[in-house]
């Protein structure tokens, strides 16, 4: 089978709008959570989120294009252009051999609510761009048009597991020869009154409005996740193709697991069977065994049920090695970026392999007795790493796992 490597990465996040800014922030334990500025949340039960700050879409799109593209597409385009520039891929691959697998958990919800509000306020018509702005596939479609990618192109929509699955399915497409390179990841821009109300009603969000302590994965006092937004895009490329053009290689994707809990629409399986199996499948495909040279970027949402079941999954999948691996949740800094979460966390895995820095779980002060693994509390640390693993769990019972390793010559 063909080997698949990552040759470019781009990120728009609550802690930085470019790759290195994002990585520098999370490796230093900088928190991107703060009071909501997108709308007036002063009378809401939840008043904080992890918003993208200082984003200038005109770095990537003409002003005339902005009114035709929802913010989630703007984030996706920005991250994709960063990744393409970082990779140096442009002009080196046939358009028919270049694909785009970029998804979103919610899509153009800002466009949907804006146009709905107009009708409710008496308007007779909505924007002629409303439909293409709101549909979830438009991030992948727009990137395809802009990069002239004519190969396999699709979105993935599996809630919070979206971009992990997008990367995993792109990995399979390149591995099995359907493309030579694919831009893969996810984007989300869903910080609005409606989504905040919805997630609050289903008791998923933290009601602690202190930005420093609201998102504390694996802590005894955690009470829910904090909404985030942004985008992460990776360039996946066939190894020989990348090697022939002298591309910089961040690491190799060597394993992918995709399972379902078939248990509940929002709650994870308390026995963690689905995510355990996803981890085991990814490790088996990668031919990797967990040990002290592995870093794990956990889904780690800071919800009582997720963190407990995910800890159980690590114990089941890793066995005795569960206490040897270093684990952290970077959501403690970025908030939960929903459909973009898996991609920015995959980037964190690859940067950890490159730098030997394990990013921390900030806010973790009093560990839950049922979350008793090494979750790297408070501060980053150095380690000799060979492999990294990332997990994602989504509403509907969707589970995804990716395994990365430092590049090894064939």
mmCIF file of C-alpha atoms in Angstrom:
data_model
loop_
_atom_site.group_PDB
_atom_site.id
_atom_site.type_symbol
_atom_site.label_atom_id
_atom_site.label_comp_id
_atom_site.label_asym_id
_atom_site.label_seq_id
_atom_site.Cartn_x
_atom_site.Cartn_y
_atom_site.Cartn_z
ATOM 1 C CA UNK A 1 0.000 0.000 0.000
ATOM 2 C CA UNK A 2 1.044 3.595 -0.664
ATOM 3 C CA UNK A 3 2.309 5.630 2.296
ATOM 4 C CA UNK A 4 0.587 8.905 3.168
ATOM 5 C CA UNK A 5 2.357 11.911 4.676
ATOM 6 C CA UNK A 6 1.408 15.446 5.721
ATOM 7 C CA UNK A 7 3.250 18.166 3.792
ATOM 8 C CA UNK A 8 1.276 21.291 4.647
ATOM 9 C CA UNK A 9 -0.915 22.628 7.460
ATOM 10 C CA UNK A 10 -3.077 25.687 8.054
ATOM 11 C CA UNK A 11 -5.042 26.830 11.081
ATOM 12 C CA UNK A 12 -7.500 29.551 12.095
ATOM 13 C CA UNK A 13 -8.210 29.184 15.807
ATOM 14 C CA UNK A 14 -9.207 31.026 18.988
ATOM 15 C CA UNK A 15 -5.504 31.180 19.949
ATOM 16 C CA UNK A 16 -4.017 32.179 16.608
ATOM 17 C CA UNK A 17 -4.899 32.604 12.951
ATOM 18 C CA UNK A 18 -1.812 30.972 11.463
ATOM 19 C CA UNK A 19 -0.086 27.649 12.077
ATOM 20 C CA UNK A 20 2.871 28.830 14.141
ATOM 21 C CA UNK A 21 0.798 31.293 16.175
ATOM 22 C CA UNK A 22 -1.631 28.480 17.019
ATOM 23 C CA UNK A 23 1.148 26.077 17.985
ATOM 24 C CA UNK A 24 3.089 28.642 20.014
ATOM 25 C CA UNK A 25 -0.080 29.476 21.948
ATOM 26 C CA UNK A 26 -1.082 25.939 22.858
ATOM 27 C CA UNK A 27 2.470 24.895 23.693
ATOM 28 C CA UNK A 28 2.619 27.868 26.090
ATOM 29 C CA UNK A 29 -0.753 27.133 27.660
ATOM 30 C CA UNK A 30 -2.498 30.262 26.382
ATOM 31 C CA UNK A 31 -6.276 30.210 26.747
ATOM 32 C CA UNK A 32 -8.489 31.484 23.914
ATOM 33 C CA UNK A 33 -11.732 31.543 25.906
ATOM 34 C CA UNK A 34 -13.388 34.858 26.794
ATOM 35 C CA UNK A 35 -16.661 36.789 26.914
ATOM 36 C CA UNK A 36 -18.798 36.418 23.790
ATOM 37 C CA UNK A 37 -18.474 39.429 21.464
ATOM 38 C CA UNK A 38 -20.400 38.099 18.441
ATOM 39 C CA UNK A 39 -23.732 39.020 20.049
ATOM 40 C CA UNK A 40 -25.032 40.281 23.387
ATOM 41 C CA UNK A 41 -24.948 37.313 25.764
ATOM 42 C CA UNK A 42 -25.167 39.347 28.974
ATOM 43 C CA UNK A 43 -28.574 37.892 29.868
ATOM 44 C CA UNK A 44 -27.657 34.300 28.961
ATOM 45 C CA UNK A 45 -26.822 31.427 31.243
ATOM 46 C CA UNK A 46 -23.653 30.889 29.178
ATOM 47 C CA UNK A 47 -21.729 34.079 28.362
ATOM 48 C CA UNK A 48 -18.345 32.814 27.162
ATOM 49 C CA UNK A 49 -16.914 31.108 24.096
ATOM 50 C CA UNK A 50 -13.604 30.573 22.330
ATOM 51 C CA UNK A 51 -13.977 32.988 19.421
ATOM 52 C CA UNK A 52 -11.500 33.557 16.608
ATOM 53 C CA UNK A 53 -9.943 36.989 17.134
ATOM 54 C CA UNK A 54 -8.561 39.515 14.653
ATOM 55 C CA UNK A 55 -9.322 37.398 11.598
ATOM 56 C CA UNK A 56 -8.974 39.334 8.343
ATOM 57 C CA UNK A 57 -10.659 37.433 5.505
ATOM 58 C CA UNK A 58 -9.344 39.922 2.936
ATOM 59 C CA UNK A 59 -5.934 38.262 3.330
ATOM 60 C CA UNK A 60 -7.485 35.380 1.399
ATOM 61 C CA UNK A 61 -10.575 36.648 -0.454
ATOM 62 C CA UNK A 62 -11.631 39.767 -2.315
ATOM 63 C CA UNK A 63 -14.092 41.998 -0.467
ATOM 64 C CA UNK A 64 -16.690 41.283 -3.138
ATOM 65 C CA UNK A 65 -16.511 37.569 -2.263
ATOM 66 C CA UNK A 66 -17.208 37.966 1.426
ATOM 67 C CA UNK A 67 -20.956 38.546 1.112
ATOM 68 C CA UNK A 68 -21.200 35.319 -0.907
ATOM 69 C CA UNK A 69 -19.382 33.128 1.636
ATOM 70 C CA UNK A 70 -20.440 32.268 5.175
ATOM 71 C CA UNK A 71 -17.828 32.739 7.877
ATOM 72 C CA UNK A 72 -17.220 28.982 8.125
ATOM 73 C CA UNK A 73 -16.227 28.972 4.439
ATOM 74 C CA UNK A 74 -13.985 31.996 4.961
ATOM 75 C CA UNK A 75 -12.197 30.188 7.789
ATOM 76 C CA UNK A 76 -11.838 27.069 5.632
ATOM 77 C CA UNK A 77 -10.452 28.998 2.662
ATOM 78 C CA UNK A 78 -7.935 30.753 4.901
ATOM 79 C CA UNK A 79 -6.679 27.507 6.453
ATOM 80 C CA UNK A 80 -6.576 25.797 3.039
ATOM 81 C CA UNK A 81 -4.549 28.588 1.457
ATOM 82 C CA UNK A 82 -2.130 28.502 4.379
ATOM 83 C CA UNK A 83 -1.780 24.734 4.005
ATOM 84 C CA UNK A 84 -1.241 24.916 0.242
ATOM 85 C CA UNK A 85 1.395 27.620 0.605
ATOM 86 C CA UNK A 86 3.075 25.692 3.406
ATOM 87 C CA UNK A 87 3.179 22.529 1.289
ATOM 88 C CA UNK A 88 4.425 24.040 -1.969
ATOM 89 C CA UNK A 89 2.101 21.586 -3.692
ATOM 90 C CA UNK A 90 0.579 23.966 -6.250
ATOM 91 C CA UNK A 91 1.605 23.110 -9.796
ATOM 92 C CA UNK A 92 3.168 19.780 -8.846
ATOM 93 C CA UNK A 93 0.076 17.559 -9.008
ATOM 94 C CA UNK A 94 -2.444 17.039 -11.822
ATOM 95 C CA UNK A 95 -5.818 18.638 -11.008
ATOM 96 C CA UNK A 96 -7.537 15.268 -11.499
ATOM 97 C CA UNK A 97 -5.251 13.778 -8.813
ATOM 98 C CA UNK A 98 -5.910 16.510 -6.220
ATOM 99 C CA UNK A 99 -8.935 16.261 -3.922
ATOM 100 C CA UNK A 100 -10.642 18.144 -1.096
ATOM 101 C CA UNK A 101 -12.203 16.461 1.957
ATOM 102 C CA UNK A 102 -13.345 19.341 4.182
ATOM 103 C CA UNK A 103 -16.369 19.060 6.443
ATOM 104 C CA UNK A 104 -18.302 20.982 9.072
ATOM 105 C CA UNK A 105 -20.497 19.902 11.926
ATOM 106 C CA UNK A 106 -23.091 22.648 11.446
ATOM 107 C CA UNK A 107 -22.166 24.619 8.319
ATOM 108 C CA UNK A 108 -23.536 28.068 7.548
ATOM 109 C CA UNK A 109 -25.645 28.586 10.646
ATOM 110 C CA UNK A 110 -24.800 32.310 10.774
ATOM 111 C CA UNK A 111 -26.237 32.733 7.282
ATOM 112 C CA UNK A 112 -29.294 30.649 8.194
ATOM 113 C CA UNK A 113 -30.128 32.642 11.317
ATOM 114 C CA UNK A 114 -29.427 36.008 9.678
ATOM 115 C CA UNK A 115 -31.820 35.342 6.817
ATOM 116 C CA UNK A 116 -34.442 33.780 9.082
ATOM 117 C CA UNK A 117 -34.338 36.877 11.275
ATOM 118 C CA UNK A 118 -34.868 39.089 8.214
ATOM 119 C CA UNK A 119 -38.022 37.201 7.265
ATOM 120 C CA UNK A 120 -39.319 37.331 10.835
ATOM 121 C CA UNK A 121 -38.748 41.084 10.837
ATOM 122 C CA UNK A 122 -40.883 41.548 7.728
ATOM 123 C CA UNK A 123 -38.466 41.250 4.806
ATOM 124 C CA UNK A 124 -40.013 39.870 1.602
ATOM 125 C CA UNK A 125 -36.908 38.094 0.355
ATOM 126 C CA UNK A 126 -33.649 36.591 1.517
ATOM 127 C CA UNK A 127 -30.165 36.740 0.055
ATOM 128 C CA UNK A 128 -29.802 35.025 -3.329
ATOM 129 C CA UNK A 129 -26.603 33.547 -1.912
ATOM 130 C CA UNK A 130 -28.320 32.066 1.147
ATOM 131 C CA UNK A 131 -28.500 28.456 -0.032
ATOM 132 C CA UNK A 132 -24.894 28.097 -1.234
ATOM 133 C CA UNK A 133 -23.736 29.944 1.878
ATOM 134 C CA UNK A 134 -25.551 27.682 4.335
ATOM 135 C CA UNK A 135 -24.940 24.201 2.910
ATOM 136 C CA UNK A 136 -22.192 22.200 4.555
ATOM 137 C CA UNK A 137 -20.448 21.064 1.359
ATOM 138 C CA UNK A 138 -19.613 24.594 0.286
ATOM 139 C CA UNK A 139 -16.299 24.727 2.176
ATOM 140 C CA UNK A 140 -14.968 21.769 0.186
ATOM 141 C CA UNK A 141 -16.581 23.063 -3.005
ATOM 142 C CA UNK A 142 -15.110 26.553 -2.671
ATOM 143 C CA UNK A 143 -11.631 25.216 -1.891
ATOM 144 C CA UNK A 144 -11.905 22.880 -4.880
ATOM 145 C CA UNK A 145 -12.754 25.793 -7.182
ATOM 146 C CA UNK A 146 -9.970 27.985 -5.827
ATOM 147 C CA UNK A 147 -7.297 25.273 -6.050
ATOM 148 C CA UNK A 148 -8.661 23.692 -9.244
ATOM 149 C CA UNK A 149 -8.820 20.358 -7.435
ATOM 150 C CA UNK A 150 -10.784 18.042 -9.725
ATOM 151 C CA UNK A 151 -10.139 14.774 -7.909
ATOM 152 C CA UNK A 152 -12.279 13.151 -5.179
ATOM 153 C CA UNK A 153 -13.998 15.967 -3.291
ATOM 154 C CA UNK A 154 -16.586 15.747 -0.536
ATOM 155 C CA UNK A 155 -17.555 17.018 2.913
ATOM 156 C CA UNK A 156 -17.830 14.860 6.004
ATOM 157 C CA UNK A 157 -20.502 15.609 8.612
ATOM 158 C CA UNK A 158 -20.127 13.622 11.836
ATOM 159 C CA UNK A 159 -20.572 16.380 14.410
ATOM 160 C CA UNK A 160 -17.499 16.706 16.633
ATOM 161 C CA UNK A 161 -15.713 13.839 14.841
ATOM 162 C CA UNK A 162 -16.070 15.539 11.437
ATOM 163 C CA UNK A 163 -12.529 16.569 10.615
ATOM 164 C CA UNK A 164 -10.934 13.459 12.108
ATOM 165 C CA UNK A 165 -13.106 11.419 9.766
ATOM 166 C CA UNK A 166 -12.353 13.778 6.856
ATOM 167 C CA UNK A 167 -8.618 13.262 7.380
ATOM 168 C CA UNK A 168 -9.071 9.527 7.852
ATOM 169 C CA UNK A 169 -11.146 9.063 4.718
ATOM 170 C CA UNK A 170 -8.696 11.217 2.740
ATOM 171 C CA UNK A 171 -5.882 9.035 4.091
ATOM 172 C CA UNK A 172 -7.642 5.975 2.701
ATOM 173 C CA UNK A 173 -8.272 7.631 -0.664
ATOM 174 C CA UNK A 174 -4.594 8.507 -1.099
ATOM 175 C CA UNK A 175 -3.421 5.189 0.321
ATOM 176 C CA UNK A 176 -5.541 3.226 -2.151
ATOM 177 C CA UNK A 177 -4.587 5.342 -5.136
ATOM 178 C CA UNK A 178 -7.669 7.465 -5.786
ATOM 179 C CA UNK A 179 -5.644 10.685 -5.468
ATOM 180 C CA UNK A 180 -2.043 11.796 -5.046
ATOM 181 C CA UNK A 181 -2.900 14.619 -2.637
ATOM 182 C CA UNK A 182 -5.977 15.773 -0.728
ATOM 183 C CA UNK A 183 -6.663 18.876 1.370
ATOM 184 C CA UNK A 184 -8.452 17.501 4.423
ATOM 185 C CA UNK A 185 -9.934 18.968 7.579
ATOM 186 C CA UNK A 186 -12.884 20.913 8.875
ATOM 187 C CA UNK A 187 -14.285 24.340 9.621
ATOM 188 C CA UNK A 188 -16.850 25.773 12.003
ATOM 189 C CA UNK A 189 -18.333 29.201 12.724
ATOM 190 C CA UNK A 190 -21.309 28.499 14.928
ATOM 191 C CA UNK A 191 -20.962 30.935 17.825
ATOM 192 C CA UNK A 192 -24.415 32.504 17.629
ATOM 193 C CA UNK A 193 -27.477 32.962 19.801
ATOM 194 C CA UNK A 194 -29.304 29.946 18.409
ATOM 195 C CA UNK A 195 -26.536 27.367 18.784
ATOM 196 C CA UNK A 196 -25.638 28.677 22.225
ATOM 197 C CA UNK A 197 -29.267 28.264 23.268
ATOM 198 C CA UNK A 198 -29.443 24.771 21.789
ATOM 199 C CA UNK A 199 -26.290 23.443 23.406
ATOM 200 C CA UNK A 200 -27.295 25.107 26.701
ATOM 201 C CA UNK A 201 -30.702 23.435 26.605
ATOM 202 C CA UNK A 202 -29.206 19.988 26.096
ATOM 203 C CA UNK A 203 -26.906 20.680 29.072
ATOM 204 C CA UNK A 204 -23.701 20.226 27.082
ATOM 205 C CA UNK A 205 -22.087 23.610 27.832
ATOM 206 C CA UNK A 206 -20.258 24.738 30.933
ATOM 207 C CA UNK A 207 -22.250 27.302 32.920
ATOM 208 C CA UNK A 208 -19.076 28.489 34.626
ATOM 209 C CA UNK A 209 -18.466 31.903 33.058
ATOM 210 C CA UNK A 210 -14.907 32.250 34.309
ATOM 211 C CA UNK A 211 -12.768 31.847 31.151
ATOM 212 C CA UNK A 212 -9.810 30.523 33.148
ATOM 213 C CA UNK A 213 -11.670 27.598 34.703
ATOM 214 C CA UNK A 214 -14.694 26.941 32.472
ATOM 215 C CA UNK A 215 -13.007 24.324 30.286
ATOM 216 C CA UNK A 216 -11.028 21.919 32.473
ATOM 217 C CA UNK A 217 -10.980 18.455 30.921
ATOM 218 C CA UNK A 218 -10.564 15.515 33.319
ATOM 219 C CA UNK A 219 -10.979 17.777 36.359
ATOM 220 C CA UNK A 220 -13.326 16.685 39.135
ATOM 221 C CA UNK A 221 -15.229 19.999 38.903
ATOM 222 C CA UNK A 222 -15.752 20.108 35.117
ATOM 223 C CA UNK A 223 -19.323 20.790 34.046
ATOM 224 C CA UNK A 224 -19.415 21.008 30.243
ATOM 225 C CA UNK A 225 -17.632 22.191 27.131
ATOM 226 C CA UNK A 226 -17.000 25.711 25.851
ATOM 227 C CA UNK A 227 -17.947 26.485 22.262
ATOM 228 C CA UNK A 228 -15.093 27.300 19.912
ATOM 229 C CA UNK A 229 -14.728 28.029 16.209
ATOM 230 C CA UNK A 230 -12.175 28.121 13.399
ATOM 231 C CA UNK A 231 -10.644 25.763 10.846
ATOM 232 C CA UNK A 232 -7.817 23.317 10.365
ATOM 233 C CA UNK A 233 -6.624 21.955 7.011
ATOM 234 C CA UNK A 234 -3.868 19.425 6.269
ATOM 235 C CA UNK A 235 -2.314 18.525 2.930
ATOM 236 C CA UNK A 236 -2.144 14.749 2.690
ATOM 237 C CA UNK A 237 0.207 13.494 0.004
ATOM 238 C CA UNK A 238 1.482 10.183 -1.285
ATOM 239 C CA UNK A 239 4.974 9.695 0.130
ATOM 240 C CA UNK A 240 6.872 9.054 -3.110
ATOM 241 C CA UNK A 241 5.184 12.057 -4.735
ATOM 242 C CA UNK A 242 6.198 14.267 -1.799
ATOM 243 C CA UNK A 243 9.723 12.857 -1.714
ATOM 244 C CA UNK A 244 10.224 13.347 -5.462
ATOM 245 C CA UNK A 245 9.490 17.070 -5.226
ATOM 246 C CA UNK A 246 11.546 17.573 -2.075
ATOM 247 C CA UNK A 247 8.587 18.495 0.115
ATOM 248 C CA UNK A 248 8.881 19.147 3.826
ATOM 249 C CA UNK A 249 7.198 16.256 5.640
ATOM 250 C CA UNK A 250 5.642 16.815 9.065
ATOM 251 C CA UNK A 251 4.870 13.165 9.648
ATOM 252 C CA UNK A 252 3.162 10.087 8.309
ATOM 253 C CA UNK A 253 -0.468 9.089 8.811
ATOM 254 C CA UNK A 254 -0.350 5.375 9.412
ATOM 255 C CA UNK A 255 -3.608 4.353 11.060
ATOM 256 C CA UNK A 256 -7.301 5.257 11.139
ATOM 257 C CA UNK A 257 -10.267 3.867 13.038
ATOM 258 C CA UNK A 258 -13.927 4.713 12.419
ATOM 259 C CA UNK A 259 -16.674 3.185 14.574
ATOM 260 C CA UNK A 260 -20.104 3.920 16.001
ATOM 261 C CA UNK A 261 -21.424 3.461 19.531
ATOM 262 C CA UNK A 262 -24.972 2.676 18.344
ATOM 263 C CA UNK A 263 -25.963 3.766 21.838
ATOM 264 C CA UNK A 264 -27.401 7.300 22.209
ATOM 265 C CA UNK A 265 -27.804 10.506 20.188
ATOM 266 C CA UNK A 266 -25.698 12.657 22.522
ATOM 267 C CA UNK A 267 -24.217 10.563 25.343
ATOM 268 C CA UNK A 268 -21.120 8.385 24.852
ATOM 269 C CA UNK A 269 -21.333 4.689 25.629
ATOM 270 C CA UNK A 270 -20.374 4.400 29.333
ATOM 271 C CA UNK A 271 -18.508 1.178 28.537
ATOM 272 C CA UNK A 272 -16.558 3.050 25.837
ATOM 273 C CA UNK A 273 -16.701 0.103 23.457
ATOM 274 C CA UNK A 274 -16.952 2.170 20.256
ATOM 275 C CA UNK A 275 -14.049 4.538 20.872
ATOM 276 C CA UNK A 276 -11.955 1.681 22.291
ATOM 277 C CA UNK A 277 -12.451 -0.249 19.070
ATOM 278 C CA UNK A 278 -11.621 2.813 16.941
ATOM 279 C CA UNK A 279 -8.324 3.197 18.808
ATOM 280 C CA UNK A 280 -7.538 -0.488 18.473
ATOM 281 C CA UNK A 281 -8.280 -0.468 14.732
ATOM 282 C CA UNK A 282 -6.056 2.563 14.175
ATOM 283 C CA UNK A 283 -3.191 1.063 16.181
ATOM 284 C CA UNK A 284 -3.520 -2.243 14.347
ATOM 285 C CA UNK A 285 -3.409 -0.591 10.930
ATOM 286 C CA UNK A 286 -0.424 1.507 11.990
ATOM 287 C CA UNK A 287 1.427 -1.441 13.468
ATOM 288 C CA UNK A 288 2.082 0.684 16.543
ATOM 289 C CA UNK A 289 2.053 -0.192 20.237
ATOM 290 C CA UNK A 290 1.486 2.520 22.852
ATOM 291 C CA UNK A 291 4.481 3.324 25.052
ATOM 292 C CA UNK A 292 6.311 6.245 26.638
ATOM 293 C CA UNK A 293 7.229 7.607 23.187
ATOM 294 C CA UNK A 294 3.565 8.194 22.282
ATOM 295 C CA UNK A 295 1.571 11.417 22.717
ATOM 296 C CA UNK A 296 -2.232 11.258 22.780
ATOM 297 C CA UNK A 297 -4.385 14.279 21.992
ATOM 298 C CA UNK A 298 -7.645 13.323 23.696
ATOM 299 C CA UNK A 299 -11.087 14.475 22.627
ATOM 300 C CA UNK A 300 -11.282 15.745 26.214
ATOM 301 C CA UNK A 301 -14.355 17.962 26.036
ATOM 302 C CA UNK A 302 -14.616 18.746 29.769
ATOM 303 C CA UNK A 303 -18.042 17.113 29.968
ATOM 304 C CA UNK A 304 -18.576 14.677 32.854
ATOM 305 C CA UNK A 305 -19.545 11.715 30.651
ATOM 306 C CA UNK A 306 -17.051 12.126 27.793
ATOM 307 C CA UNK A 307 -13.906 12.459 29.885
ATOM 308 C CA UNK A 308 -14.789 9.462 32.052
ATOM 309 C CA UNK A 309 -15.637 7.164 29.135
ATOM 310 C CA UNK A 310 -12.587 8.302 27.156
ATOM 311 C CA UNK A 311 -10.319 7.505 30.105
ATOM 312 C CA UNK A 312 -11.848 4.035 30.214
ATOM 313 C CA UNK A 313 -11.224 3.654 26.470
ATOM 314 C CA UNK A 314 -7.533 4.482 26.858
ATOM 315 C CA UNK A 315 -7.229 1.896 29.614
ATOM 316 C CA UNK A 316 -8.980 -0.764 27.539
ATOM 317 C CA UNK A 317 -7.131 -0.016 24.296
ATOM 318 C CA UNK A 318 -3.661 0.569 25.759
ATOM 319 C CA UNK A 319 -3.660 -1.907 28.620
ATOM 320 C CA UNK A 320 -0.749 -1.430 31.035
ATOM 321 C CA UNK A 321 0.781 1.161 28.676
ATOM 322 C CA UNK A 322 -2.106 3.558 29.446
ATOM 323 C CA UNK A 323 -0.078 4.902 32.368
ATOM 324 C CA UNK A 324 3.041 5.384 30.240
ATOM 325 C CA UNK A 325 1.666 7.599 27.459
ATOM 326 C CA UNK A 326 1.382 11.366 27.840
ATOM 327 C CA UNK A 327 -2.161 12.592 27.154
ATOM 328 C CA UNK A 328 -3.601 16.097 26.952
ATOM 329 C CA UNK A 329 -6.692 17.965 25.807
ATOM 330 C CA UNK A 330 -5.922 21.113 23.834
ATOM 331 C CA UNK A 331 -9.630 21.983 24.003
ATOM 332 C CA UNK A 332 -8.741 23.422 27.387
ATOM 333 C CA UNK A 333 -7.238 26.297 25.354
ATOM 334 C CA UNK A 334 -9.177 26.363 22.058
ATOM 335 C CA UNK A 335 -12.573 25.402 23.404
ATOM 336 C CA UNK A 336 -14.501 22.820 21.426
ATOM 337 C CA UNK A 337 -14.193 23.781 17.755
ATOM 338 C CA UNK A 338 -16.852 21.179 16.820
ATOM 339 C CA UNK A 339 -16.329 20.125 13.193
ATOM 340 C CA UNK A 340 -12.866 21.718 13.115
ATOM 341 C CA UNK A 341 -11.665 20.160 16.368
ATOM 342 C CA UNK A 342 -10.168 16.957 14.996
ATOM 343 C CA UNK A 343 -8.113 18.776 12.375
ATOM 344 C CA UNK A 344 -6.517 21.318 14.712
ATOM 345 C CA UNK A 345 -5.835 18.496 17.153
ATOM 346 C CA UNK A 346 -4.215 16.444 14.388
ATOM 347 C CA UNK A 347 -2.002 19.483 13.738
ATOM 348 C CA UNK A 348 -1.117 19.535 17.440
ATOM 349 C CA UNK A 349 -0.071 15.874 17.189
ATOM 350 C CA UNK A 350 2.192 16.527 14.210
ATOM 351 C CA UNK A 351 3.766 19.601 15.811
ATOM 352 C CA UNK A 352 4.336 17.611 18.993
ATOM 353 C CA UNK A 353 6.213 14.992 16.948
ATOM 354 C CA UNK A 354 8.212 17.718 15.201
ATOM 355 C CA UNK A 355 9.166 19.668 18.336
ATOM 356 C CA UNK A 356 9.097 17.086 21.115
ATOM 357 C CA UNK A 357 6.735 19.332 23.087
ATOM 358 C CA UNK A 358 3.612 17.885 24.699
ATOM 359 C CA UNK A 359 0.992 20.652 24.993
ATOM 360 C CA UNK A 360 -0.764 20.851 28.364
ATOM 361 C CA UNK A 361 -4.276 20.468 29.680
ATOM 362 C CA UNK A 362 -4.695 23.834 31.342
ATOM 363 C CA UNK A 363 -7.253 24.329 34.098
ATOM 364 C CA UNK A 364 -6.787 20.762 35.343
ATOM 365 C CA UNK A 365 -6.205 21.257 39.059
ATOM 366 C CA UNK A 366 -8.185 18.560 40.879
ATOM 367 C CA UNK A 367 -8.182 15.339 38.837
ATOM 368 C CA UNK A 368 -11.344 13.259 38.765
ATOM 369 C CA UNK A 369 -10.539 9.946 40.490
ATOM 370 C CA UNK A 370 -12.059 8.208 37.453
ATOM 371 C CA UNK A 371 -9.735 10.177 35.126
ATOM 372 C CA UNK A 372 -6.482 9.027 36.647
ATOM 373 C CA UNK A 373 -4.080 8.920 33.674
ATOM 374 C CA UNK A 374 -1.256 11.332 32.833
ATOM 375 C CA UNK A 375 -3.201 14.285 31.388
ATOM 376 C CA UNK A 376 -0.255 16.756 31.393
ATOM 377 C CA UNK A 377 -1.835 19.285 33.763
ATOM 378 C CA UNK A 378 -0.973 22.952 33.636
ATOM 379 C CA UNK A 379 2.282 23.134 31.683
ATOM 380 C CA UNK A 380 3.806 21.674 28.533
ATOM 381 C CA UNK A 381 6.757 19.348 28.802
ATOM 382 C CA UNK A 382 9.449 17.890 26.564
ATOM 383 C CA UNK A 383 9.561 14.251 25.529
ATOM 384 C CA UNK A 384 11.189 11.932 23.007
ATOM 385 C CA UNK A 385 8.222 11.143 20.780
ATOM 386 C CA UNK A 386 7.913 8.685 17.906
ATOM 387 C CA UNK A 387 4.135 8.404 17.529
ATOM 388 C CA UNK A 388 1.016 10.429 18.244
ATOM 389 C CA UNK A 389 -2.650 9.509 18.405
ATOM 390 C CA UNK A 390 -5.773 11.682 18.256
ATOM 391 C CA UNK A 391 -9.309 10.730 19.226
ATOM 392 C CA UNK A 392 -12.664 12.337 18.388
ATOM 393 C CA UNK A 393 -16.203 11.528 19.484
ATOM 394 C CA UNK A 394 -19.339 13.074 17.976
ATOM 395 C CA UNK A 395 -23.043 13.294 18.723
ATOM 396 C CA UNK A 396 -24.787 10.319 17.162
ATOM 397 C CA UNK A 397 -22.131 7.975 18.523
ATOM 398 C CA UNK A 398 -19.464 8.671 15.883
ATOM 399 C CA UNK A 399 -15.900 7.784 16.880
ATOM 400 C CA UNK A 400 -12.642 8.477 15.044
ATOM 401 C CA UNK A 401 -8.976 7.868 15.741
ATOM 402 C CA UNK A 402 -5.843 8.809 13.808
ATOM 403 C CA UNK A 403 -2.292 7.584 14.368
ATOM 404 C CA UNK A 404 0.767 9.557 13.221
ATOM 405 C CA UNK A 405 4.479 8.785 13.334
ATOM 406 C CA UNK A 406 7.707 10.529 12.595
ATOM 407 C CA UNK A 407 8.674 9.889 9.002
ATOM 408 C CA UNK A 408 10.762 6.801 8.447
ATOM 409 C CA UNK A 409 12.508 6.114 5.164
ATOM 410 C CA UNK A 410 11.252 3.040 3.328
#
